[in-house]
Amino acid sequence: MPTYKLSYFEGQGLGEVSRQLLHLSETPFEDDRISQEDWPKRKDSMPFAKLPVLFVDGKPLPQSLAIARYLANQFGFAGKTPFESAWVDALGDQFKDYFSEMVPYFMALGGDNEEEKSRLQLEVAEPAINKFFSILEKRAKDNGSNGHFVGDSLTWIDIHISDHMGVGEKYFPNAYAAFPTVLALREGTVSLPKLKEWIEKRPVTPY
């Protein structure tokens, strides 16, 4: 079996889906959590000077969704058919579009300007959430409201969206109240015994 090391910041963010995939598959890995203080010293050693990076037998793989797709394909969380896998990837790409729209709000969360946070929540975050989660709600319903976005088995996009929602609710509760099918999907995902075990033991972080 290859050796795995996942390097990412201390929080959940864009690295958490890969941590969860490794845990779900019962794959040993080094959980390399890099502090903000240490990051400048290590930045130039990463392929794109960004995190996360997955090291497989010492060889680096950058980009969060490339890592998630690689691990999902390795461990059986990418969809059962090529068409399902393509749909999972499509939702992952749509998440990237949404995340890019949310960046100004995420940046403001790290500051002390409460007025700016409130403005960006209203002008940036809420419209982006409503647009993206309306897509997810429709997709979950079109898939039969069966607890998955694609097919009838757990995929990395179920895990990724569920974890992202957990982070989002820390900053504005009830953000997803208008999307009951997605909320039910998330509840089913985070209640899976192995995921629940991971969530309960991982470090508590603000993001």
Coordinates of N, CA and C in Angstrom, one line a residue, residues 102-206:
M102 N -17.6 33.3 -3.2 CA -17.7 33.5 -1.8 C -16.4 34.1 -1.2
V103 N -15.3 34.1 -2.0 CA -14.0 34.5 -1.5 C -14.0 35.9 -0.8
P104 N -14.6 37.0 -1.3 CA -14.6 38.2 -0.6 C -15.2 38.1 0.8
Y105 N -16.2 37.3 0.9 CA -16.8 37.2 2.3 C -15.9 36.4 3.2
F106 N -15.3 35.3 2.7 CA -14.4 34.5 3.5 C -13.2 35.4 4.0
M107 N -12.7 36.3 3.1 CA -11.6 37.1 3.5 C -12.0 38.1 4.6
A108 N -13.2 38.6 4.5 CA -13.7 39.5 5.5 C -13.9 38.9 6.9
L109 N -14.2 37.6 6.9 CA -14.4 36.8 8.1 C -13.1 36.8 9.0
G110 N -11.9 37.0 8.3 CA -10.7 37.0 9.1 C -10.3 38.3 9.7
G111 N -11.1 39.3 9.4 CA -10.9 40.7 9.9 C -11.7 41.1 11.1
D112 N -11.6 42.3 11.4 CA -12.4 42.8 12.6 C -13.5 43.8 12.2
N113 N -13.7 44.0 10.9 CA -14.7 45.0 10.5 C -16.0 44.4 10.4
E114 N -16.8 44.5 11.5 CA -18.1 43.8 11.5 C -19.1 44.4 10.5
E115 N -19.0 45.7 10.3 CA -19.9 46.3 9.3 C -19.6 45.7 7.9
E116 N -18.3 45.5 7.6 CA -18.0 44.9 6.3 C -18.4 43.5 6.2
K117 N -18.3 42.8 7.3 CA -18.8 41.4 7.3 C -20.3 41.3 7.0
S118 N -21.0 42.2 7.6 CA -22.5 42.2 7.5 C -22.8 42.6 6.0
R119 N -22.1 43.5 5.5 CA -22.4 44.0 4.1 C -22.1 42.8 3.1
L120 N -21.0 42.2 3.3 CA -20.6 41.1 2.4 C -21.5 39.9 2.5
Q121 N -22.0 39.6 3.8 CA -22.9 38.5 3.9 C -24.2 38.8 3.1
L122 N -24.7 40.0 3.2 CA -25.9 40.4 2.5 C -25.7 40.4 1.0
E123 N -24.6 41.0 0.5 CA -24.4 41.3 -0.9 C -23.7 40.1 -1.7
V124 N -22.9 39.4 -0.9 CA -22.1 38.3 -1.6 C -22.5 36.9 -1.2
A125 N -22.4 36.7 0.2 CA -22.6 35.3 0.6 C -24.0 34.8 0.4
E126 N -25.0 35.5 0.8 CA -26.4 35.0 0.7 C -26.8 34.8 -0.8
P127 N -26.5 35.7 -1.7 CA -26.9 35.4 -3.1 C -26.1 34.2 -3.7
A128 N -24.8 34.0 -3.3 CA -24.0 32.9 -3.8 C -24.6 31.6 -3.2
I129 N -24.9 31.6 -1.9 CA -25.5 30.4 -1.3 C -26.8 30.0 -1.9
N130 N -27.7 31.0 -2.1 CA -29.0 30.7 -2.7 C -28.9 30.2 -4.1
K131 N -28.0 30.7 -4.9 CA -27.8 30.2 -6.3 C -27.3 28.8 -6.3
F132 N -26.2 28.5 -5.5 CA -25.6 27.2 -5.5 C -26.4 26.1 -4.9
F133 N -27.0 26.5 -3.7 CA -27.8 25.5 -3.0 C -29.2 25.2 -3.7
S134 N -29.6 26.1 -4.5 CA -30.8 25.8 -5.3 C -30.5 24.8 -6.3
I135 N -29.3 24.9 -6.9 CA -28.8 23.8 -7.8 C -28.7 22.5 -7.1
L136 N -28.1 22.5 -6.0 CA -28.0 21.2 -5.2 C -29.3 20.7 -4.8
E137 N -30.3 21.5 -4.4 CA -31.6 21.0 -4.0 C -32.3 20.3 -5.1
K138 N -32.2 21.0 -6.3 CA -32.8 20.3 -7.5 C -32.2 19.0 -7.8
R139 N -30.8 19.0 -7.7 CA -30.1 17.8 -8.1 C -30.4 16.7 -7.1
A140 N -30.5 17.0 -5.8 CA -30.8 15.9 -4.8 C -32.2 15.4 -5.1
K141 N -33.2 16.3 -5.4 CA -34.5 15.8 -5.7 C -34.6 15.0 -7.0
D142 N -33.9 15.5 -8.0 CA -33.8 14.7 -9.3 C -33.2 13.4 -9.1
N143 N -32.3 13.2 -8.1 CA -31.7 11.9 -7.9 C -32.5 11.0 -7.0
G144 N -33.7 11.4 -6.7 CA -34.7 10.6 -6.0 C -34.7 10.9 -4.5
S145 N -34.1 12.0 -4.1 CA -34.1 12.3 -2.6 C -33.7 11.1 -1.8
N146 N -32.6 10.4 -2.3 CA -32.2 9.2 -1.7 C -30.9 9.3 -0.7
G147 N -30.6 10.6 -0.4 CA -29.5 10.8 0.5 C -28.2 11.0 -0.3
H148 N -28.2 11.1 -1.6 CA -27.0 11.3 -2.4 C -27.3 12.2 -3.5
F149 N -26.2 13.0 -3.9 CA -26.4 13.8 -5.1 C -26.3 13.1 -6.4
V150 N -25.6 12.0 -6.4 CA -25.4 11.2 -7.6 C -25.5 9.7 -7.3
G151 N -26.3 9.0 -8.1 CA -26.4 7.5 -7.9 C -27.0 7.1 -6.5
D152 N -26.7 5.9 -6.1 CA -27.3 5.4 -4.9 C -26.2 5.0 -3.8
S153 N -25.0 5.6 -4.0 CA -24.0 5.3 -3.0 C -23.2 6.6 -2.7
L154 N -22.5 6.6 -1.6 CA -21.8 7.8 -1.1 C -20.7 8.1 -2.1
T155 N -20.6 9.4 -2.4 CA -19.5 9.9 -3.2 C -18.8 11.1 -2.5
W156 N -17.7 11.4 -3.0 CA -16.9 12.5 -2.4 C -17.6 13.8 -2.4
I157 N -18.5 14.1 -3.4 CA -19.2 15.3 -3.4 C -20.3 15.4 -2.2
D158 N -20.9 14.3 -1.9 CA -21.8 14.2 -0.7 C -21.0 14.7 0.5
I159 N -19.8 14.1 0.7 CA -18.9 14.4 1.8 C -18.5 15.9 1.8
H160 N -18.1 16.4 0.7 CA -17.5 17.7 0.5 C -18.6 18.8 0.9
I161 N -19.8 18.6 0.3 CA -20.8 19.6 0.5 C -21.3 19.5 2.0
S162 N -21.4 18.3 2.5 CA -21.8 18.2 3.9 C -20.9 18.9 4.9
D163 N -19.6 18.7 4.6 CA -18.6 19.3 5.5 C -18.6 20.8 5.4
H164 N -18.7 21.3 4.1 CA -18.8 22.8 3.9 C -20.0 23.4 4.6
M165 N -21.1 22.7 4.6 CA -22.3 23.2 5.3 C -22.0 23.4 6.8
G166 N -21.3 22.4 7.4 CA -21.0 22.5 8.8 C -20.2 23.7 9.1
V167 N -19.2 24.1 8.3 CA -18.4 25.3 8.5 C -19.3 26.5 8.3
G168 N -20.1 26.5 7.3 CA -21.0 27.7 7.0 C -21.9 28.0 8.2
E169 N -22.5 27.0 8.8 CA -23.4 27.2 9.9 C -22.8 27.8 11.1
K170 N -21.4 27.7 11.2 CA -20.8 28.4 12.3 C -20.9 29.9 12.2
Y171 N -21.0 30.4 11.0 CA -21.0 31.8 10.8 C -22.4 32.4 10.6
F172 N -23.3 31.7 10.0 CA -24.7 32.2 10.0 C -25.6 31.0 10.0
P173 N -26.1 30.7 11.2 CA -27.1 29.6 11.3 C -28.3 29.8 10.4
N174 N -28.9 28.7 10.0 CA -30.1 28.7 9.2 C -29.8 29.1 7.7
A175 N -28.6 29.2 7.3 CA -28.2 29.6 6.0 C -28.8 28.6 4.9
Y176 N -29.1 27.4 5.3 CA -29.5 26.4 4.4 C -31.0 25.9 4.6
A177 N -31.7 26.7 5.4 CA -33.0 26.3 5.8 C -34.0 26.1 4.6
A178 N -33.7 26.8 3.6 CA -34.6 26.8 2.4 C -34.3 25.5 1.5
F179 N -33.4 24.7 2.0 CA -33.0 23.6 1.1 C -33.1 22.2 1.9
P180 N -34.3 21.8 2.2 CA -34.5 20.7 3.1 C -34.0 19.3 2.6
T181 N -34.0 19.1 1.3 CA -33.4 17.9 0.7 C -31.9 17.8 0.9
V182 N -31.3 18.9 0.8 CA -29.8 19.0 1.0 C -29.5 18.8 2.5
L183 N -30.3 19.4 3.3 CA -30.1 19.3 4.8 C -30.3 17.8 5.2
A184 N -31.2 17.1 4.6 CA -31.4 15.7 5.0 C -30.3 14.9 4.5
L185 N -29.8 15.2 3.3 CA -28.6 14.5 2.7 C -27.4 14.7 3.7
R186 N -27.2 15.9 4.1 CA -26.1 16.2 5.0 C -26.2 15.4 6.3
E187 N -27.4 15.4 6.9 CA -27.6 14.7 8.1 C -27.3 13.2 8.0
G188 N -27.7 12.6 6.9 CA -27.4 11.2 6.6 C -26.0 11.0 6.4
T189 N -25.3 11.9 5.8 CA -23.8 11.7 5.5 C -23.0 11.8 6.8
V190 N -23.2 12.9 7.6 CA -22.4 13.1 8.8 C -22.8 12.1 9.9
S191 N -23.9 11.4 9.8 CA -24.3 10.4 10.7 C -23.7 9.0 10.4
L192 N -23.1 8.8 9.3 CA -22.4 7.6 9.0 C -21.4 7.3 10.1
P193 N -21.4 6.0 10.6 CA -20.5 5.8 11.8 C -19.1 6.2 11.7
K194 N -18.4 5.9 10.5 CA -17.0 6.3 10.4 C -16.8 7.8 10.3
L195 N -17.7 8.4 9.6 CA -17.6 9.9 9.5 C -17.9 10.5 10.9
K196 N -18.9 10.0 11.5 CA -19.2 10.6 12.9 C -18.0 10.4 13.8
E197 N -17.4 9.3 13.7 CA -16.2 9.0 14.5 C -15.1 10.0 14.3
W198 N -14.8 10.3 13.0 CA -13.8 11.3 12.6 C -14.2 12.7 13.1
I199 N -15.4 13.1 12.9 CA -15.9 14.4 13.2 C -15.7 14.6 14.7
E200 N -16.0 13.6 15.5 CA -16.0 13.7 17.0 C -14.5 13.8 17.5
K201 N -13.6 13.3 16.7 CA -12.2 13.3 17.3 C -11.3 14.3 16.6
R202 N -11.7 14.9 15.5 CA -10.8 15.9 14.9 C -10.7 17.2 15.7
P203 N -9.7 17.9 15.5 CA -9.5 19.2 16.2 C -10.7 20.1 15.9
V204 N -11.1 20.9 16.9 CA -12.1 21.9 16.7 C -11.5 23.2 16.2
T205 N -11.9 23.6 15.0 CA -11.4 24.8 14.4 C -12.5 25.7 14.0
P206 N -12.2 27.0 13.7 CA -13.3 28.0 13.4 C -13.7 27.9 11.9

